[in-house]
Amino acid sequence: MSGALPETERERQLHQLASRLLTWPDPEGPASVDLIPVGYPVDLPPELVDLTDLRLLGSVVRRRAGILVGAEMVFEGPGEPQTVVSNYEAALVRLGWERIEQPQPPGGGGFDVHGFGQMTLLANKPKSAIVFLHGTDREEGGSELRVRYDPVHAPEMLMNIGRAMRHEETILPRLKPPPGVRLRPEGTGGGGGRWKSDARAQTEMVPMELEAFFARQLEAAGWGRMTGSADDTFAWSSWLIPDSGKWRGVLLVLAPFPGRRQLSLSAELIQPGGH
């Protein structure tokens, strides 16, 4: 005779402790929290799970008065975080979900130092629901994807995002490092006609290879290469930023010491009469 094994007292205590740790004060009233290993609640939109081949580790479910008010699922599998998030996002968009552009914090563009991973937000406006996707690197390889579903706060969140989008945002696209290369930030920011991002990389890649890797991402973001050159210690390129008025960009890669590369990406609004 098969069936679920009975829960031991220690397992019951661990489950209770985890549920308490995942519960926080809510101004809208108390909510219950349940952990579902290798599963998800039956009242969750099935496309949130069925559209991916990633392995589902389980979910955290929050209810208020028996009604689902939030759920978070954890998946894992092969691939880079950006690819994992992009594939999941594309599947939701095909089902009618809409990607929501979010305001970036000051210096939100430029060189990506990993750590925070890849994030995106989607909304199903007819159903007043939002989904937050967060992909990160796993230490043992591959990626972890967290899918946070909120069927309650979509109208308020979308309104707040609309207000925040009115502030000035960086014109720099986010640049991912090559696989296996970690970046250390050395300052990102700007405004008022100039943006700049600096970083340091620990790698033996020659400047020409690094410049070409980042240049492909600039081209994918719509930037147009104007000119550039490279040798064993220094590589640079200048860029035209279309549909942005008269913005110009510069990408620099310097090899001052063995195993160390200095990176710089800047964009500047050329004033009338400038060159």
PDB file of C-alpha atoms in Angstrom:
ATOM      1  CA  MET A   1       0.000   0.000   0.000  1.00  0.00           C
ATOM      2  CA  SER A   2       1.510   3.328  -1.080  1.00  0.00           C
ATOM      3  CA  GLY A   3       0.947   6.839   0.172  1.00  0.00           C
ATOM      4  CA  ALA A   4       2.587   9.774   1.901  1.00  0.00           C
ATOM      5  CA  LEU A   5       4.798   8.882   4.827  1.00  0.00           C
ATOM      6  CA  PRO A   6       3.593  10.137   8.234  1.00  0.00           C
ATOM      7  CA  GLU A   7       5.213  13.405   9.363  1.00  0.00           C
ATOM      8  CA  THR A   8       7.657  13.032  12.232  1.00  0.00           C
ATOM      9  CA  GLU A   9       7.559  15.376  15.214  1.00  0.00           C
ATOM     10  CA  ARG A  10      10.807  17.055  14.104  1.00  0.00           C
ATOM     11  CA  GLU A  11       9.482  17.542  10.582  1.00  0.00           C
ATOM     12  CA  ARG A  12       6.315  19.066  12.031  1.00  0.00           C
ATOM     13  CA  GLN A  13       8.389  21.445  14.169  1.00  0.00           C
ATOM     14  CA  LEU A  14      10.579  22.450  11.206  1.00  0.00           C
ATOM     15  CA  HIS A  15       7.499  23.077   9.072  1.00  0.00           C
ATOM     16  CA  GLN A  16       5.940  25.184  11.814  1.00  0.00           C
ATOM     17  CA  LEU A  17       9.153  27.183  12.339  1.00  0.00           C
ATOM     18  CA  ALA A  18       9.560  27.851   8.602  1.00  0.00           C
ATOM     19  CA  SER A  19       5.965  29.023   8.335  1.00  0.00           C
ATOM     20  CA  ARG A  20       6.424  31.404  11.274  1.00  0.00           C
ATOM     21  CA  LEU A  21       9.675  32.803   9.825  1.00  0.00           C
ATOM     22  CA  LEU A  22       7.917  33.456   6.521  1.00  0.00           C
ATOM     23  CA  THR A  23       5.044  35.325   8.170  1.00  0.00           C
ATOM     24  CA  TRP A  24       5.244  39.074   8.650  1.00  0.00           C
ATOM     25  CA  PRO A  25       2.818  41.741   9.944  1.00  0.00           C
ATOM     26  CA  ASP A  26       0.317  42.778   7.290  1.00  0.00           C
ATOM     27  CA  PRO A  27      -1.765  45.978   7.601  1.00  0.00           C
ATOM     28  CA  GLU A  28      -4.553  44.256   5.670  1.00  0.00           C
ATOM     29  CA  GLY A  29      -4.931  41.570   8.319  1.00  0.00           C
ATOM     30  CA  PRO A  30      -3.342  38.275   9.376  1.00  0.00           C
ATOM     31  CA  ALA A  31      -2.391  35.838   6.627  1.00  0.00           C
ATOM     32  CA  SER A  32      -1.520  32.155   6.847  1.00  0.00           C
ATOM     33  CA  VAL A  33       1.636  30.783   5.238  1.00  0.00           C
ATOM     34  CA  ASP A  34       2.064  27.246   3.900  1.00  0.00           C
ATOM     35  CA  LEU A  35       5.092  25.488   2.433  1.00  0.00           C
ATOM     36  CA  ILE A  36       4.459  23.022  -0.401  1.00  0.00           C
ATOM     37  CA  PRO A  37       7.573  20.967  -1.283  1.00  0.00           C
ATOM     38  CA  VAL A  38       7.659  20.055  -4.993  1.00  0.00           C
ATOM     39  CA  GLY A  39       4.178  21.478  -5.508  1.00  0.00           C
ATOM     40  CA  TYR A  40       1.960  24.529  -5.842  1.00  0.00           C
ATOM     41  CA  PRO A  41      -1.611  25.485  -4.847  1.00  0.00           C
ATOM     42  CA  VAL A  42      -4.456  24.298  -7.062  1.00  0.00           C
ATOM     43  CA  ASP A  43      -5.858  27.846  -7.366  1.00  0.00           C
ATOM     44  CA  LEU A  44      -2.608  29.210  -8.841  1.00  0.00           C
ATOM     45  CA  PRO A  45      -2.817  29.978 -12.611  1.00  0.00           C
ATOM     46  CA  PRO A  46      -1.440  26.733 -14.101  1.00  0.00           C
ATOM     47  CA  GLU A  47       0.541  28.510 -16.827  1.00  0.00           C
ATOM     48  CA  LEU A  48       2.893  29.834 -14.160  1.00  0.00           C
ATOM     49  CA  VAL A  49       4.237  26.315 -13.665  1.00  0.00           C
ATOM     50  CA  ASP A  50       3.390  24.372 -16.814  1.00  0.00           C
ATOM     51  CA  LEU A  51       5.216  26.688 -19.213  1.00  0.00           C
ATOM     52  CA  THR A  52       8.744  25.834 -18.046  1.00  0.00           C
ATOM     53  CA  ASP A  53      10.950  22.742 -18.147  1.00  0.00           C
ATOM     54  CA  LEU A  54      12.839  23.885 -15.036  1.00  0.00           C
ATOM     55  CA  ARG A  55      12.593  21.660 -11.973  1.00  0.00           C
ATOM     56  CA  LEU A  56      10.085  22.910  -9.404  1.00  0.00           C
ATOM     57  CA  LEU A  57      11.497  22.786  -5.868  1.00  0.00           C
ATOM     58  CA  GLY A  58       8.325  23.969  -4.180  1.00  0.00           C
ATOM     59  CA  SER A  59       6.299  27.013  -3.236  1.00  0.00           C
ATOM     60  CA  VAL A  60       5.304  29.340  -0.423  1.00  0.00           C
ATOM     61  CA  VAL A  61       1.590  30.167  -0.358  1.00  0.00           C
ATOM     62  CA  ARG A  62      -0.082  33.043   1.496  1.00  0.00           C
ATOM     63  CA  ARG A  63      -3.816  33.215   2.184  1.00  0.00           C
ATOM     64  CA  ARG A  64      -6.089  35.610   4.008  1.00  0.00           C
ATOM     65  CA  ALA A  65      -9.462  34.283   5.142  1.00  0.00           C
ATOM     66  CA  GLY A  66      -8.858  31.285   2.884  1.00  0.00           C
ATOM     67  CA  ILE A  67      -8.268  33.402  -0.243  1.00  0.00           C
ATOM     68  CA  LEU A  68      -4.970  33.239  -2.128  1.00  0.00           C
ATOM     69  CA  VAL A  69      -3.165  36.592  -1.772  1.00  0.00           C
ATOM     70  CA  GLY A  70       0.310  35.573  -2.921  1.00  0.00           C
ATOM     71  CA  ALA A  71       2.583  32.707  -3.860  1.00  0.00           C
ATOM     72  CA  GLU A  72       6.279  32.286  -4.591  1.00  0.00           C
ATOM     73  CA  MET A  73       7.708  29.314  -6.489  1.00  0.00           C
ATOM     74  CA  VAL A  74      11.338  28.266  -6.728  1.00  0.00           C
ATOM     75  CA  PHE A  75      12.725  26.528  -9.818  1.00  0.00           C
ATOM     76  CA  GLU A  76      16.218  25.434 -10.792  1.00  0.00           C
ATOM     77  CA  GLY A  77      17.860  24.239 -13.972  1.00  0.00           C
ATOM     78  CA  PRO A  78      20.569  24.805 -16.567  1.00  0.00           C
ATOM     79  CA  GLY A  79      21.260  28.096 -18.311  1.00  0.00           C
ATOM     80  CA  GLU A  80      22.257  31.663 -17.485  1.00  0.00           C
ATOM     81  CA  PRO A  81      19.854  33.733 -15.328  1.00  0.00           C
ATOM     82  CA  GLN A  82      19.180  36.144 -18.192  1.00  0.00           C
ATOM     83  CA  THR A  83      18.226  33.280 -20.522  1.00  0.00           C
ATOM     84  CA  VAL A  84      16.078  31.522 -17.910  1.00  0.00           C
ATOM     85  CA  VAL A  85      14.147  34.716 -17.084  1.00  0.00           C
ATOM     86  CA  SER A  86      13.807  35.710 -20.753  1.00  0.00           C
ATOM     87  CA  ASN A  87      12.388  32.310 -21.730  1.00  0.00           C
ATOM     88  CA  TYR A  88       9.849  32.354 -18.901  1.00  0.00           C
ATOM     89  CA  GLU A  89       8.906  35.947 -19.668  1.00  0.00           C
ATOM     90  CA  ALA A  90       8.434  35.207 -23.392  1.00  0.00           C
ATOM     91  CA  ALA A  91       6.099  32.309 -22.582  1.00  0.00           C
ATOM     92  CA  LEU A  92       3.932  34.548 -20.371  1.00  0.00           C
ATOM     93  CA  VAL A  93       3.842  37.320 -22.996  1.00  0.00           C
ATOM     94  CA  ARG A  94       2.524  34.792 -25.544  1.00  0.00           C
ATOM     95  CA  LEU A  95      -0.314  34.077 -23.105  1.00  0.00           C
ATOM     96  CA  GLY A  96      -1.289  37.741 -22.882  1.00  0.00           C
ATOM     97  CA  TRP A  97       0.835  38.967 -19.979  1.00  0.00           C
ATOM     98  CA  GLU A  98       2.498  42.370 -20.448  1.00  0.00           C
ATOM     99  CA  ARG A  99       6.058  43.252 -19.535  1.00  0.00           C
ATOM    100  CA  ILE A 100       6.189  46.302 -17.264  1.00  0.00           C
ATOM    101  CA  GLU A 101       9.129  48.666 -17.637  1.00  0.00           C
ATOM    102  CA  GLN A 102      10.405  49.594 -14.205  1.00  0.00           C
ATOM    103  CA  PRO A 103      12.325  52.721 -13.209  1.00  0.00           C
ATOM    104  CA  GLN A 104      15.990  51.974 -12.645  1.00  0.00           C
ATOM    105  CA  PRO A 105      17.744  53.290  -9.562  1.00  0.00           C
ATOM    106  CA  PRO A 106      20.414  55.948 -10.156  1.00  0.00           C
ATOM    107  CA  GLY A 107      23.109  54.213 -12.151  1.00  0.00           C
ATOM    108  CA  GLY A 108      20.865  51.240 -12.914  1.00  0.00           C
ATOM    109  CA  GLY A 109      22.521  50.733 -16.288  1.00  0.00           C
ATOM    110  CA  GLY A 110      26.144  50.072 -17.184  1.00  0.00           C
ATOM    111  CA  PHE A 111      28.252  47.113 -16.111  1.00  0.00           C
ATOM    112  CA  ASP A 112      26.322  44.378 -14.310  1.00  0.00           C
ATOM    113  CA  VAL A 113      28.272  43.081 -11.314  1.00  0.00           C
ATOM    114  CA  HIS A 114      26.141  39.890 -10.937  1.00  0.00           C
ATOM    115  CA  GLY A 115      24.897  39.357  -7.374  1.00  0.00           C
ATOM    116  CA  PHE A 116      21.438  40.843  -7.934  1.00  0.00           C
ATOM    117  CA  GLY A 117      20.706  38.589 -10.885  1.00  0.00           C
ATOM    118  CA  GLN A 118      18.161  39.166 -13.633  1.00  0.00           C
ATOM    119  CA  MET A 119      14.770  40.628 -12.696  1.00  0.00           C
ATOM    120  CA  THR A 120      11.596  41.540 -14.561  1.00  0.00           C
ATOM    121  CA  LEU A 121       7.950  42.325 -13.843  1.00  0.00           C
ATOM    122  CA  LEU A 122       4.857  41.282 -15.819  1.00  0.00           C
ATOM    123  CA  ALA A 123       1.176  42.116 -15.411  1.00  0.00           C
ATOM    124  CA  ASN A 124      -2.110  40.527 -16.400  1.00  0.00           C
ATOM    125  CA  LYS A 125      -4.150  43.723 -16.272  1.00  0.00           C
ATOM    126  CA  PRO A 126      -7.592  42.170 -16.999  1.00  0.00           C
ATOM    127  CA  LYS A 127      -7.081  39.865 -14.005  1.00  0.00           C
ATOM    128  CA  SER A 128      -5.325  42.526 -11.860  1.00  0.00           C
ATOM    129  CA  ALA A 129      -2.354  40.240 -11.207  1.00  0.00           C
ATOM    130  CA  ILE A 130       1.401  40.720 -11.367  1.00  0.00           C
ATOM    131  CA  VAL A 131       4.336  38.318 -11.546  1.00  0.00           C
ATOM    132  CA  PHE A 132       7.864  39.193 -10.455  1.00  0.00           C
ATOM    133  CA  LEU A 133      10.677  37.049 -11.940  1.00  0.00           C
ATOM    134  CA  HIS A 134      14.131  36.853 -10.357  1.00  0.00           C
ATOM    135  CA  GLY A 135      16.901  34.674 -11.784  1.00  0.00           C
ATOM    136  CA  THR A 136      20.254  34.183 -10.043  1.00  0.00           C
ATOM    137  CA  ASP A 137      23.388  32.086 -10.527  1.00  0.00           C
ATOM    138  CA  ARG A 138      23.680  28.867  -8.533  1.00  0.00           C
ATOM    139  CA  GLU A 139      27.082  28.194  -6.975  1.00  0.00           C
ATOM    140  CA  GLU A 140      27.115  24.667  -8.387  1.00  0.00           C
ATOM    141  CA  GLY A 141      26.165  25.863 -11.891  1.00  0.00           C
ATOM    142  CA  GLY A 142      22.933  26.708 -13.668  1.00  0.00           C
ATOM    143  CA  SER A 143      20.313  29.125 -12.384  1.00  0.00           C
ATOM    144  CA  GLU A 144      17.623  29.505  -9.769  1.00  0.00           C
ATOM    145  CA  LEU A 145      14.370  31.169 -10.789  1.00  0.00           C
ATOM    146  CA  ARG A 146      11.899  32.633  -8.298  1.00  0.00           C
ATOM    147  CA  VAL A 147       8.394  33.417  -9.532  1.00  0.00           C
ATOM    148  CA  ARG A 148       6.410  35.677  -7.204  1.00  0.00           C
ATOM    149  CA  TYR A 149       2.672  35.892  -7.966  1.00  0.00           C
ATOM    150  CA  ASP A 150       0.522  38.711  -6.519  1.00  0.00           C
ATOM    151  CA  PRO A 151      -3.191  38.827  -7.392  1.00  0.00           C
ATOM    152  CA  VAL A 152      -3.962  41.663  -4.952  1.00  0.00           C
ATOM    153  CA  HIS A 153      -1.661  44.677  -5.295  1.00  0.00           C
ATOM    154  CA  ALA A 154      -1.338  45.054  -9.093  1.00  0.00           C
ATOM    155  CA  PRO A 155      -3.359  48.307  -9.534  1.00  0.00           C
ATOM    156  CA  GLU A 156      -1.507  50.114  -6.743  1.00  0.00           C
ATOM    157  CA  MET A 157       1.929  48.889  -7.859  1.00  0.00           C
ATOM    158  CA  LEU A 158       1.374  49.815 -11.517  1.00  0.00           C
ATOM    159  CA  MET A 159       0.237  53.300 -10.499  1.00  0.00           C
ATOM    160  CA  ASN A 160       3.360  53.810  -8.355  1.00  0.00           C
ATOM    161  CA  ILE A 161       5.624  52.602 -11.183  1.00  0.00           C
ATOM    162  CA  GLY A 162       3.952  55.082 -13.531  1.00  0.00           C
ATOM    163  CA  ARG A 163       4.792  57.927 -11.167  1.00  0.00           C
ATOM    164  CA  ALA A 164       8.407  56.820 -10.735  1.00  0.00           C
ATOM    165  CA  MET A 165       8.954  56.484 -14.494  1.00  0.00           C
ATOM    166  CA  ARG A 166       8.614  60.257 -14.826  1.00  0.00           C
ATOM    167  CA  HIS A 167      12.060  60.733 -13.247  1.00  0.00           C
ATOM    168  CA  GLU A 168      15.206  60.799 -15.361  1.00  0.00           C
ATOM    169  CA  GLU A 169      16.653  57.366 -16.070  1.00  0.00           C
ATOM    170  CA  THR A 170      20.067  56.275 -17.201  1.00  0.00           C
ATOM    171  CA  ILE A 171      20.569  55.957 -20.939  1.00  0.00           C
ATOM    172  CA  LEU A 172      23.189  53.236 -20.445  1.00  0.00           C
ATOM    173  CA  PRO A 173      22.071  49.652 -21.190  1.00  0.00           C
ATOM    174  CA  ARG A 174      22.986  46.964 -18.674  1.00  0.00           C
ATOM    175  CA  LEU A 175      26.078  45.027 -19.762  1.00  0.00           C
ATOM    176  CA  LYS A 176      26.584  41.425 -18.645  1.00  0.00           C
ATOM    177  CA  PRO A 177      30.144  40.118 -18.127  1.00  0.00           C
ATOM    178  CA  PRO A 178      31.444  37.060 -19.994  1.00  0.00           C
ATOM    179  CA  PRO A 179      30.760  33.679 -18.354  1.00  0.00           C
ATOM    180  CA  GLY A 180      33.096  33.107 -15.419  1.00  0.00           C
ATOM    181  CA  VAL A 181      34.164  36.769 -15.199  1.00  0.00           C
ATOM    182  CA  ARG A 182      33.163  38.700 -12.072  1.00  0.00           C
ATOM    183  CA  LEU A 183      33.009  42.478 -12.052  1.00  0.00           C
ATOM    184  CA  ARG A 184      33.643  44.859  -9.171  1.00  0.00           C
ATOM    185  CA  PRO A 185      31.772  48.172  -9.398  1.00  0.00           C
ATOM    186  CA  GLU A 186      33.776  51.391  -9.285  1.00  0.00           C
ATOM    187  CA  GLY A 187      30.970  53.890  -9.677  1.00  0.00           C
ATOM    188  CA  THR A 188      27.894  54.375 -11.843  1.00  0.00           C
ATOM    189  CA  GLY A 189      25.697  57.433 -12.141  1.00  0.00           C
ATOM    190  CA  GLY A 190      24.920  60.610 -13.982  1.00  0.00           C
ATOM    191  CA  GLY A 191      22.110  62.823 -15.165  1.00  0.00           C
ATOM    192  CA  GLY A 192      21.680  66.137 -16.917  1.00  0.00           C
ATOM    193  CA  GLY A 193      23.296  65.040 -20.174  1.00  0.00           C
ATOM    194  CA  ARG A 194      25.993  62.585 -19.027  1.00  0.00           C
ATOM    195  CA  TRP A 195      26.030  59.016 -17.690  1.00  0.00           C
ATOM    196  CA  LYS A 196      29.045  56.882 -16.769  1.00  0.00           C
ATOM    197  CA  SER A 197      29.716  53.382 -15.442  1.00  0.00           C
ATOM    198  CA  ASP A 198      33.122  52.064 -14.328  1.00  0.00           C
ATOM    199  CA  ALA A 199      34.089  48.566 -13.222  1.00  0.00           C
ATOM    200  CA  ARG A 200      37.091  46.317 -12.660  1.00  0.00           C
ATOM    201  CA  ALA A 201      37.329  42.747 -13.950  1.00  0.00           C
ATOM    202  CA  GLN A 202      39.601  39.917 -12.837  1.00  0.00           C
ATOM    203  CA  THR A 203      40.358  38.061 -16.061  1.00  0.00           C
ATOM    204  CA  GLU A 204      43.120  37.250 -18.541  1.00  0.00           C
ATOM    205  CA  MET A 205      40.893  38.089 -21.523  1.00  0.00           C
ATOM    206  CA  VAL A 206      42.665  40.574 -23.790  1.00  0.00           C
ATOM    207  CA  PRO A 207      41.061  44.021 -24.145  1.00  0.00           C
ATOM    208  CA  MET A 208      40.045  43.322 -27.752  1.00  0.00           C
ATOM    209  CA  GLU A 209      38.004  40.272 -26.690  1.00  0.00           C
ATOM    210  CA  LEU A 210      36.340  42.091 -23.775  1.00  0.00           C
ATOM    211  CA  GLU A 211      35.502  45.130 -25.907  1.00  0.00           C
ATOM    212  CA  ALA A 212      33.962  42.872 -28.572  1.00  0.00           C
ATOM    213  CA  PHE A 213      31.890  41.011 -25.955  1.00  0.00           C
ATOM    214  CA  PHE A 214      30.386  44.218 -24.545  1.00  0.00           C
ATOM    215  CA  ALA A 215      30.071  45.766 -28.017  1.00  0.00           C
ATOM    216  CA  ARG A 216      27.701  42.991 -29.097  1.00  0.00           C
ATOM    217  CA  GLN A 217      25.425  43.905 -26.181  1.00  0.00           C
ATOM    218  CA  LEU A 218      25.511  47.590 -27.117  1.00  0.00           C
ATOM    219  CA  GLU A 219      24.521  46.673 -30.670  1.00  0.00           C
ATOM    220  CA  ALA A 220      21.678  44.513 -29.329  1.00  0.00           C
ATOM    221  CA  ALA A 221      20.498  47.566 -27.337  1.00  0.00           C
ATOM    222  CA  GLY A 222      20.326  49.605 -30.544  1.00  0.00           C
ATOM    223  CA  TRP A 223      23.623  51.482 -30.284  1.00  0.00           C
ATOM    224  CA  GLY A 224      25.490  51.990 -33.580  1.00  0.00           C
ATOM    225  CA  ARG A 225      29.274  51.630 -33.711  1.00  0.00           C
ATOM    226  CA  MET A 226      31.054  54.620 -35.205  1.00  0.00           C
ATOM    227  CA  THR A 227      34.756  53.782 -34.910  1.00  0.00           C
ATOM    228  CA  GLY A 228      37.331  52.190 -32.601  1.00  0.00           C
ATOM    229  CA  SER A 229      40.649  50.338 -32.322  1.00  0.00           C
ATOM    230  CA  ALA A 230      42.442  47.850 -30.085  1.00  0.00           C
ATOM    231  CA  ASP A 231      45.877  46.501 -29.167  1.00  0.00           C
ATOM    232  CA  ASP A 232      47.287  44.243 -26.424  1.00  0.00           C
ATOM    233  CA  THR A 233      46.669  46.716 -23.599  1.00  0.00           C
ATOM    234  CA  PHE A 234      43.839  49.030 -24.709  1.00  0.00           C
ATOM    235  CA  ALA A 235      40.598  48.842 -26.706  1.00  0.00           C
ATOM    236  CA  TRP A 236      38.040  51.542 -27.353  1.00  0.00           C
ATOM    237  CA  SER A 237      35.004  52.250 -29.505  1.00  0.00           C
ATOM    238  CA  SER A 238      32.681  55.201 -30.056  1.00  0.00           C
ATOM    239  CA  TRP A 239      28.937  54.868 -30.514  1.00  0.00           C
ATOM    240  CA  LEU A 240      25.886  56.646 -31.864  1.00  0.00           C
ATOM    241  CA  ILE A 241      22.787  56.175 -29.695  1.00  0.00           C
ATOM    242  CA  PRO A 242      19.769  56.225 -32.061  1.00  0.00           C
ATOM    243  CA  ASP A 243      16.370  57.680 -31.149  1.00  0.00           C
ATOM    244  CA  SER A 244      17.917  59.610 -28.248  1.00  0.00           C
ATOM    245  CA  GLY A 245      18.518  63.048 -29.714  1.00  0.00           C
ATOM    246  CA  LYS A 246      22.258  63.666 -30.006  1.00  0.00           C
ATOM    247  CA  TRP A 247      23.707  61.214 -27.497  1.00  0.00           C
ATOM    248  CA  ARG A 248      27.129  59.650 -28.158  1.00  0.00           C
ATOM    249  CA  GLY A 249      28.760  56.800 -26.262  1.00  0.00           C
ATOM    250  CA  VAL A 250      32.318  55.587 -25.552  1.00  0.00           C
ATOM    251  CA  LEU A 251      33.407  52.100 -24.421  1.00  0.00           C
ATOM    252  CA  LEU A 252      36.931  51.687 -22.974  1.00  0.00           C
ATOM    253  CA  VAL A 253      38.834  48.556 -21.879  1.00  0.00           C
ATOM    254  CA  LEU A 254      42.308  48.922 -20.349  1.00  0.00           C
ATOM    255  CA  ALA A 255      44.752  46.210 -19.173  1.00  0.00           C
ATOM    256  CA  PRO A 256      46.979  48.047 -16.652  1.00  0.00           C
ATOM    257  CA  PHE A 257      48.260  44.880 -14.920  1.00  0.00           C
ATOM    258  CA  PRO A 258      48.200  41.128 -15.589  1.00  0.00           C
ATOM    259  CA  GLY A 259      44.808  39.666 -14.695  1.00  0.00           C
ATOM    260  CA  ARG A 260      43.159  43.070 -14.202  1.00  0.00           C
ATOM    261  CA  ARG A 261      40.990  44.991 -16.652  1.00  0.00           C
ATOM    262  CA  GLN A 262      39.520  48.461 -16.176  1.00  0.00           C
ATOM    263  CA  LEU A 263      36.171  49.013 -17.907  1.00  0.00           C
ATOM    264  CA  SER A 264      34.356  52.244 -18.650  1.00  0.00           C
ATOM    265  CA  LEU A 265      31.140  53.020 -20.492  1.00  0.00           C
ATOM    266  CA  SER A 266      29.939  56.601 -20.871  1.00  0.00           C
ATOM    267  CA  ALA A 267      27.261  58.492 -22.774  1.00  0.00           C
ATOM    268  CA  GLU A 268      27.072  62.218 -23.322  1.00  0.00           C
ATOM    269  CA  LEU A 269      24.478  64.502 -24.866  1.00  0.00           C
ATOM    270  CA  ILE A 270      26.190  66.554 -27.563  1.00  0.00           C
ATOM    271  CA  GLN A 271      25.037  70.148 -27.274  1.00  0.00           C
ATOM    272  CA  PRO A 272      24.201  72.275 -30.337  1.00  0.00           C
ATOM    273  CA  GLY A 273      27.435  73.344 -31.933  1.00  0.00           C
ATOM    274  CA  GLY A 274      29.301  70.328 -30.480  1.00  0.00           C
ATOM    275  CA  HIS A 275      30.878  67.518 -32.479  1.00  0.00           C
TER     276      HIS A 275
END
